[in-house]
PDB file of C-alpha atoms in Angstrom:
ATOM      1  CA  MET A   1     -27.171   1.705  10.298  1.00  0.00           C
ATOM      2  CA  GLY A   2     -28.298  -1.872  10.851  1.00  0.00           C
ATOM      3  CA  SER A   3     -25.537  -3.209   7.909  1.00  0.00           C
ATOM      4  CA  GLN A   4     -23.382  -1.109   9.394  1.00  0.00           C
ATOM      5  CA  LYS A   5     -23.021  -3.561  12.952  1.00  0.00           C
ATOM      6  CA  GLU A   6     -22.453  -6.787  10.404  1.00  0.00           C
ATOM      7  CA  GLU A   7     -19.346  -8.950  11.017  1.00  0.00           C
ATOM      8  CA  VAL A   8     -16.285  -7.710   8.994  1.00  0.00           C
ATOM      9  CA  LYS A   9     -13.536  -9.948   7.714  1.00  0.00           C
ATOM     10  CA  LEU A  10     -10.196  -9.222   5.826  1.00  0.00           C
ATOM     11  CA  ILE A  11      -8.748 -11.870   3.338  1.00  0.00           C
ATOM     12  CA  SER A  12      -5.207 -10.460   3.093  1.00  0.00           C
ATOM     13  CA  PHE A  13      -1.498 -11.809   2.775  1.00  0.00           C
ATOM     14  CA  LEU A  14       1.300 -10.168   5.533  1.00  0.00           C
ATOM     15  CA  CYS A  15       3.553  -8.842   2.765  1.00  0.00           C
ATOM     16  CA  SER A  16       1.375  -7.142   0.375  1.00  0.00           C
ATOM     17  CA  PRO A  17       1.484  -3.616   0.584  1.00  0.00           C
ATOM     18  CA  VAL A  18      -2.230  -3.283  -0.742  1.00  0.00           C
ATOM     19  CA  CYS A  19      -3.685  -5.101   2.000  1.00  0.00           C
ATOM     20  CA  ARG A  20      -2.467  -3.197   4.639  1.00  0.00           C
ATOM     21  CA  ARG A  21      -3.811  -0.519   3.090  1.00  0.00           C
ATOM     22  CA  VAL A  22      -6.804  -2.110   3.804  1.00  0.00           C
ATOM     23  CA  GLU A  23      -6.062  -2.802   7.661  1.00  0.00           C
ATOM     24  CA  TRP A  24      -4.977   0.209   8.072  1.00  0.00           C
ATOM     25  CA  GLY A  25      -8.258   1.737   6.892  1.00  0.00           C
ATOM     26  CA  LEU A  26     -10.142  -0.381   9.257  1.00  0.00           C
ATOM     27  CA  ARG A  27      -7.638   0.735  12.329  1.00  0.00           C
ATOM     28  CA  LEU A  28      -7.988   4.156  11.528  1.00  0.00           C
ATOM     29  CA  LYS A  29     -12.015   4.343  11.803  1.00  0.00           C
ATOM     30  CA  GLY A  30     -11.879   2.071  14.951  1.00  0.00           C
ATOM     31  CA  ILE A  31     -14.211  -0.973  12.956  1.00  0.00           C
ATOM     32  CA  ASP A  32     -13.586  -4.363  14.220  1.00  0.00           C
ATOM     33  CA  TYR A  33     -12.721  -7.155  12.154  1.00  0.00           C
ATOM     34  CA  GLU A  34     -11.645 -10.658  11.844  1.00  0.00           C
ATOM     35  CA  TYR A  35      -7.868 -11.187  10.087  1.00  0.00           C
ATOM     36  CA  ILE A  36      -7.896 -14.371   7.955  1.00  0.00           C
ATOM     37  CA  GLU A  37      -4.271 -14.751   6.746  1.00  0.00           C
ATOM     38  CA  GLU A  38      -4.336 -16.229   2.761  1.00  0.00           C
ATOM     39  CA  ASP A  39      -1.781 -18.176   0.954  1.00  0.00           C
ATOM     40  CA  ILE A  40      -0.909 -16.573  -2.222  1.00  0.00           C
ATOM     41  CA  PHE A  41       0.796 -19.641  -3.192  1.00  0.00           C
ATOM     42  CA  ASN A  42      -1.899 -22.146  -2.565  1.00  0.00           C
ATOM     43  CA  LYS A  43      -5.533 -20.291  -3.081  1.00  0.00           C
ATOM     44  CA  SER A  44      -7.666 -21.138  -0.787  1.00  0.00           C
ATOM     45  CA  ASN A  45     -11.639 -21.595  -1.643  1.00  0.00           C
ATOM     46  CA  LEU A  46     -12.579 -19.199   0.651  1.00  0.00           C
ATOM     47  CA  LEU A  47     -10.692 -16.568  -1.089  1.00  0.00           C
ATOM     48  CA  LEU A  48     -11.687 -18.036  -4.871  1.00  0.00           C
ATOM     49  CA  GLU A  49     -15.564 -18.011  -3.956  1.00  0.00           C
ATOM     50  CA  LEU A  50     -15.350 -14.139  -3.052  1.00  0.00           C
ATOM     51  CA  ASN A  51     -13.297 -13.346  -5.329  1.00  0.00           C
ATOM     52  CA  PRO A  52     -13.378 -15.032  -8.271  1.00  0.00           C
ATOM     53  CA  VAL A  53     -12.659 -12.777 -10.735  1.00  0.00           C
ATOM     54  CA  HIS A  54      -8.940 -12.062 -10.071  1.00  0.00           C
ATOM     55  CA  LYS A  55      -8.269 -14.170  -7.643  1.00  0.00           C
ATOM     56  CA  LYS A  56      -6.484 -11.853  -4.860  1.00  0.00           C
ATOM     57  CA  VAL A  57      -6.224 -10.603  -1.765  1.00  0.00           C
ATOM     58  CA  PRO A  58      -7.521  -8.044  -0.299  1.00  0.00           C
ATOM     59  CA  VAL A  59     -11.089  -8.849   0.062  1.00  0.00           C
ATOM     60  CA  LEU A  60     -13.313  -7.191   2.250  1.00  0.00           C
ATOM     61  CA  VAL A  61     -15.929  -9.428   4.062  1.00  0.00           C
ATOM     62  CA  HIS A  62     -18.586  -7.006   5.191  1.00  0.00           C
ATOM     63  CA  GLY A  63     -21.740  -9.393   6.521  1.00  0.00           C
ATOM     64  CA  ASN A  64     -22.439 -11.632   3.394  1.00  0.00           C
ATOM     65  CA  LYS A  65     -21.154  -8.981   1.071  1.00  0.00           C
ATOM     66  CA  ALA A  66     -17.242  -9.301  -0.628  1.00  0.00           C
ATOM     67  CA  ILE A  67     -15.729  -6.414  -2.113  1.00  0.00           C
ATOM     68  CA  ALA A  68     -11.920  -6.600  -3.552  1.00  0.00           C
ATOM     69  CA  GLU A  69      -9.359  -4.107  -4.507  1.00  0.00           C
ATOM     70  CA  SER A  70      -8.250  -2.140  -1.855  1.00  0.00           C
ATOM     71  CA  LEU A  71      -9.057   1.479  -3.604  1.00  0.00           C
ATOM     72  CA  VAL A  72     -12.254   0.367  -4.044  1.00  0.00           C
ATOM     73  CA  ILE A  73     -12.455  -0.949  -0.383  1.00  0.00           C
ATOM     74  CA  LEU A  74     -11.675   1.658   0.770  1.00  0.00           C
ATOM     75  CA  GLU A  75     -13.991   3.686  -0.915  1.00  0.00           C
ATOM     76  CA  TYR A  76     -16.008   1.157   0.314  1.00  0.00           C
ATOM     77  CA  MET A  77     -15.331   1.736   3.739  1.00  0.00           C
ATOM     78  CA  ASP A  78     -15.648   5.579   3.297  1.00  0.00           C
ATOM     79  CA  GLU A  79     -19.211   5.335   2.517  1.00  0.00           C
ATOM     80  CA  THR A  80     -20.076   3.117   5.067  1.00  0.00           C
ATOM     81  CA  TRP A  81     -18.283   3.848   8.047  1.00  0.00           C
ATOM     82  CA  LYS A  82     -18.402   7.855   7.661  1.00  0.00           C
ATOM     83  CA  GLN A  83     -16.448   8.109  11.393  1.00  0.00           C
ATOM     84  CA  TYR A  84     -12.747   9.275  10.157  1.00  0.00           C
ATOM     85  CA  PRO A  85     -13.686  10.181   7.040  1.00  0.00           C
ATOM     86  CA  LEU A  86     -10.834   9.473   4.426  1.00  0.00           C
ATOM     87  CA  LEU A  87     -11.433  11.585   1.575  1.00  0.00           C
ATOM     88  CA  PRO A  88     -12.280  14.726   1.514  1.00  0.00           C
ATOM     89  CA  GLN A  89     -15.913  16.465   0.922  1.00  0.00           C
ATOM     90  CA  ASP A  90     -14.831  19.210  -1.767  1.00  0.00           C
ATOM     91  CA  PRO A  91     -15.044  17.201  -5.099  1.00  0.00           C
ATOM     92  CA  TYR A  92     -12.522  18.796  -6.532  1.00  0.00           C
ATOM     93  CA  GLU A  93      -9.878  17.670  -3.575  1.00  0.00           C
ATOM     94  CA  ARG A  94     -11.396  14.310  -3.836  1.00  0.00           C
ATOM     95  CA  ALA A  95     -10.408  14.156  -7.439  1.00  0.00           C
ATOM     96  CA  LEU A  96      -6.667  15.544  -6.870  1.00  0.00           C
ATOM     97  CA  VAL A  97      -6.418  12.317  -4.664  1.00  0.00           C
ATOM     98  CA  ARG A  98      -7.029   9.638  -7.240  1.00  0.00           C
ATOM     99  CA  PHE A  99      -5.116  11.695  -9.461  1.00  0.00           C
ATOM    100  CA  TRP A 100      -1.883  10.927  -7.412  1.00  0.00           C
ATOM    101  CA  ILE A 101      -2.898   7.581  -5.840  1.00  0.00           C
ATOM    102  CA  LYS A 102      -3.123   7.012  -9.788  1.00  0.00           C
ATOM    103  CA  PHE A 103       0.444   8.846 -10.553  1.00  0.00           C
ATOM    104  CA  ALA A 104       1.918   6.600  -7.564  1.00  0.00           C
ATOM    105  CA  ASP A 105       1.012   3.366  -8.217  1.00  0.00           C
ATOM    106  CA  GLU A 106       1.907   3.760 -11.934  1.00  0.00           C
ATOM    107  CA  LYS A 107       5.308   5.712 -11.939  1.00  0.00           C
ATOM    108  CA  VAL A 108       6.344   4.855  -8.114  1.00  0.00           C
ATOM    109  CA  MET A 109       4.608   1.672  -6.857  1.00  0.00           C
ATOM    110  CA  TYR A 110       4.861  -0.433 -10.080  1.00  0.00           C
ATOM    111  CA  GLY A 111       8.601   1.128 -11.074  1.00  0.00           C
ATOM    112  CA  GLY A 112      10.037   0.417  -7.530  1.00  0.00           C
ATOM    113  CA  TYR A 113       9.362  -3.466  -7.764  1.00  0.00           C
ATOM    114  CA  VAL A 114      10.039  -3.607 -11.705  1.00  0.00           C
ATOM    115  CA  ALA A 115      13.477  -1.670 -10.262  1.00  0.00           C
ATOM    116  CA  MET A 116      14.042  -4.689  -7.235  1.00  0.00           C
ATOM    117  CA  ILE A 117      13.938  -7.266  -9.843  1.00  0.00           C
ATOM    118  CA  SER A 118      16.122  -5.912 -12.350  1.00  0.00           C
ATOM    119  CA  ILE A 119      19.697  -5.200 -13.056  1.00  0.00           C
ATOM    120  CA  GLY A 120      21.661  -3.615 -15.452  1.00  0.00           C
ATOM    121  CA  GLU A 121      20.553  -0.702 -18.011  1.00  0.00           C
ATOM    122  CA  GLU A 122      16.796  -1.260 -16.816  1.00  0.00           C
ATOM    123  CA  GLN A 123      16.780  -1.493 -13.372  1.00  0.00           C
ATOM    124  CA  GLU A 124      19.041   2.252 -13.003  1.00  0.00           C
ATOM    125  CA  LYS A 125      16.499   3.579 -15.831  1.00  0.00           C
ATOM    126  CA  ARG A 126      13.769   2.255 -13.717  1.00  0.00           C
ATOM    127  CA  VAL A 127      15.321   3.595 -10.242  1.00  0.00           C
ATOM    128  CA  ASP A 128      15.653   6.979 -12.214  1.00  0.00           C
ATOM    129  CA  GLU A 129      11.676   6.964 -12.902  1.00  0.00           C
ATOM    130  CA  VAL A 130      10.865   6.908  -9.285  1.00  0.00           C
ATOM    131  CA  ARG A 131      13.135   9.020  -8.219  1.00  0.00           C
ATOM    132  CA  LYS A 132      11.351  11.626 -10.122  1.00  0.00           C
ATOM    133  CA  GLY A 133       7.979  10.163  -9.035  1.00  0.00           C
ATOM    134  CA  MET A 134       9.606  10.601  -6.090  1.00  0.00           C
ATOM    135  CA  ASP A 135      10.120  14.256  -6.726  1.00  0.00           C
ATOM    136  CA  LYS A 136       6.460  15.144  -7.838  1.00  0.00           C
ATOM    137  CA  LEU A 137       5.495  13.483  -4.257  1.00  0.00           C
ATOM    138  CA  GLU A 138       8.068  15.855  -2.137  1.00  0.00           C
ATOM    139  CA  GLU A 139       6.439  19.274  -3.420  1.00  0.00           C
ATOM    140  CA  LEU A 140       3.338  17.955  -2.873  1.00  0.00           C
ATOM    141  CA  ILE A 141       3.572  17.136   0.814  1.00  0.00           C
ATOM    142  CA  LYS A 142       6.268  20.402   1.330  1.00  0.00           C
ATOM    143  CA  GLY A 143       4.699  22.410   4.571  1.00  0.00           C
ATOM    144  CA  LYS A 144       2.378  18.934   5.531  1.00  0.00           C
ATOM    145  CA  ARG A 145       2.456  16.882   8.097  1.00  0.00           C
ATOM    146  CA  PHE A 146       0.617  14.509   5.919  1.00  0.00           C
ATOM    147  CA  PHE A 147      -1.030  14.239   2.649  1.00  0.00           C
ATOM    148  CA  GLY A 148      -4.520  14.917   3.945  1.00  0.00           C
ATOM    149  CA  GLY A 149      -3.106  17.515   5.560  1.00  0.00           C
ATOM    150  CA  ASP A 150      -2.650  17.583   9.590  1.00  0.00           C
ATOM    151  CA  ARG A 151      -4.787  14.075   9.921  1.00  0.00           C
ATOM    152  CA  ILE A 152      -3.873  10.850   7.864  1.00  0.00           C
ATOM    153  CA  GLY A 153      -6.545  10.546   4.734  1.00  0.00           C
ATOM    154  CA  PHE A 154      -6.984   8.116   1.966  1.00  0.00           C
ATOM    155  CA  LEU A 155      -3.436   9.471   0.134  1.00  0.00           C
ATOM    156  CA  ASP A 156      -1.310   8.482   3.066  1.00  0.00           C
ATOM    157  CA  ILE A 157      -2.789   5.145   2.958  1.00  0.00           C
ATOM    158  CA  ALA A 158      -2.414   4.462  -0.311  1.00  0.00           C
ATOM    159  CA  LEU A 159       1.297   5.992  -0.133  1.00  0.00           C
ATOM    160  CA  GLY A 160       1.767   3.895   2.761  1.00  0.00           C
ATOM    161  CA  TRP A 161       4.182   1.265   1.328  1.00  0.00           C
ATOM    162  CA  ILE A 162       6.834   3.711   1.280  1.00  0.00           C
ATOM    163  CA  THR A 163       7.091   3.588   4.583  1.00  0.00           C
ATOM    164  CA  TYR A 164       7.885   0.177   5.668  1.00  0.00           C
ATOM    165  CA  LEU A 165       8.421  -1.715   1.710  1.00  0.00           C
ATOM    166  CA  LEU A 166      10.212   0.815   0.248  1.00  0.00           C
ATOM    167  CA  PRO A 167      13.587   0.405   1.872  1.00  0.00           C
ATOM    168  CA  VAL A 168      12.972  -3.703   1.960  1.00  0.00           C
ATOM    169  CA  TRP A 169      13.153  -3.052  -2.195  1.00  0.00           C
ATOM    170  CA  GLU A 170      16.031  -0.817  -1.649  1.00  0.00           C
ATOM    171  CA  GLU A 171      17.832  -3.092   0.021  1.00  0.00           C
ATOM    172  CA  VAL A 172      16.984  -6.613  -1.879  1.00  0.00           C
ATOM    173  CA  GLY A 173      17.665  -4.681  -4.975  1.00  0.00           C
ATOM    174  CA  SER A 174      21.304  -2.970  -3.921  1.00  0.00           C
ATOM    175  CA  THR A 175      19.450   0.414  -5.100  1.00  0.00           C
ATOM    176  CA  LYS A 176      18.932   3.887  -3.376  1.00  0.00           C
ATOM    177  CA  ILE A 177      15.934   5.644  -3.841  1.00  0.00           C
ATOM    178  CA  LEU A 178      14.380   7.956  -2.012  1.00  0.00           C
ATOM    179  CA  ASP A 179      17.398  10.716  -0.692  1.00  0.00           C
ATOM    180  CA  PRO A 180      16.571  12.386   2.855  1.00  0.00           C
ATOM    181  CA  LEU A 181      18.766  15.026   1.879  1.00  0.00           C
ATOM    182  CA  LYS A 182      16.374  15.610  -1.832  1.00  0.00           C
ATOM    183  CA  CYS A 183      12.899  14.564  -0.030  1.00  0.00           C
ATOM    184  CA  PRO A 184      13.321  15.825   3.528  1.00  0.00           C
ATOM    185  CA  ALA A 185       8.964  16.437   3.456  1.00  0.00           C
ATOM    186  CA  ILE A 186       8.708  12.535   2.135  1.00  0.00           C
ATOM    187  CA  SER A 187      11.182  11.569   4.990  1.00  0.00           C
ATOM    188  CA  ALA A 188       9.370  13.542   7.606  1.00  0.00           C
ATOM    189  CA  TRP A 189       5.732  11.780   6.671  1.00  0.00           C
ATOM    190  CA  VAL A 190       7.674   8.513   6.669  1.00  0.00           C
ATOM    191  CA  ASN A 191       8.770   9.004  10.260  1.00  0.00           C
ATOM    192  CA  ASN A 192       5.206  10.306  11.382  1.00  0.00           C
ATOM    193  CA  ILE A 193       3.613   7.728   9.538  1.00  0.00           C
ATOM    194  CA  LEU A 194       5.858   4.544  11.523  1.00  0.00           C
ATOM    195  CA  ASN A 195       5.366   6.767  14.407  1.00  0.00           C
ATOM    196  CA  HIS A 196       1.845   6.277  14.376  1.00  0.00           C
ATOM    197  CA  PRO A 197       0.518   3.773  17.107  1.00  0.00           C
ATOM    198  CA  LEU A 198      -2.453   2.714  15.029  1.00  0.00           C
ATOM    199  CA  LEU A 199      -0.593   1.541  11.784  1.00  0.00           C
ATOM    200  CA  ASN A 200       2.626   0.815  13.682  1.00  0.00           C
ATOM    201  CA  ASP A 201       1.007  -1.786  15.546  1.00  0.00           C
ATOM    202  CA  CYS A 202       0.262  -4.339  12.338  1.00  0.00           C
ATOM    203  CA  LEU A 203       3.506  -3.786  10.285  1.00  0.00           C
ATOM    204  CA  PRO A 204       4.911  -6.975   8.199  1.00  0.00           C
ATOM    205  CA  PRO A 205       7.950  -7.844   9.999  1.00  0.00           C
ATOM    206  CA  LYS A 206      10.855  -6.715   7.924  1.00  0.00           C
ATOM    207  CA  ASP A 207      12.710 -10.298   7.891  1.00  0.00           C
ATOM    208  CA  ASP A 208       9.515 -11.897   6.494  1.00  0.00           C
ATOM    209  CA  LEU A 209       9.676  -9.116   3.311  1.00  0.00           C
ATOM    210  CA  LEU A 210      13.181  -9.399   2.901  1.00  0.00           C
ATOM    211  CA  ALA A 211      12.369 -13.251   2.447  1.00  0.00           C
ATOM    212  CA  TYR A 212       9.501 -12.730   0.233  1.00  0.00           C
ATOM    213  CA  ASN A 213      11.071  -9.981  -2.000  1.00  0.00           C
ATOM    214  CA  HIS A 214      14.073 -11.828  -2.246  1.00  0.00           C
ATOM    215  CA  ARG A 215      11.715 -14.932  -3.464  1.00  0.00           C
ATOM    216  CA  ARG A 216      10.459 -12.611  -6.104  1.00  0.00           C
ATOM    217  CA  ARG A 217      13.774 -11.318  -6.935  1.00  0.00           C
ATOM    218  CA  LYS A 218      14.939 -14.774  -7.280  1.00  0.00           C
ATOM    219  CA  GLN A 219      12.045 -15.533 -10.066  1.00  0.00           C
ATOM    220  CA  PHE A 220      13.609 -13.156 -12.430  1.00  0.00           C
ATOM    221  CA  ASN A 221      17.566 -13.510 -11.691  1.00  0.00           C
ATOM    222  CA  PRO A 222      17.979 -16.892 -10.004  1.00  0.00           C
ATOM    223  CA  SER A 223      22.060 -16.732 -11.696  1.00  0.00           C
ATOM    224  CA  LEU A 224      22.283 -14.279  -8.264  1.00  0.00           C
ATOM    225  CA  TYR A 225      21.028 -16.801  -6.196  1.00  0.00           C
ATOM    226  CA  HIS A 226      23.712 -19.739  -5.434  1.00  0.00           C
TER     227      HIS A 226
END
């Protein structure tokens, strides 16, 4: 139990959706932590020391241990701090959660980002792919308040970026991906997440998200910005 009381720090970046995953997990579990904002365009020696392999955020520091990669961190947290379990207890249910996270990261998150930075046919193709992915998630959450059932779970945290970042990607890329009429259950879930006091208290300001993602789109399409 002693290790649980060691100091906890989160090396993070405000506009990173994978960093929000870790912060939400810490908040749901009631873990006190020190938040350290990283400049990802001018990486600190601290980050390079703590994550020498990928040199990316987030990094969770627990005592003298550093853990990288958001989903790895969340599983570590769930095994270290037993309060408010994020993953289901049943092995099959846990496997399903991991399956759907992989699906959403590859088909929805990646596709949504590429749609935001793309133009023309490539953008149309990606938007169509992401909409199809959303349809699958709609079927998954139908009849439930959260993907975790009546409470926020691991999958809700992993997909949480949809609630606040997808609208930004839509605005920056001038696309429409999430249709409330076609995905009413997802749309209701978005409101349930955004109205949760522990989670909405640490959402990045929309202006910051817009500025950061416009910067990303401009890198790939400089002619669109004059």
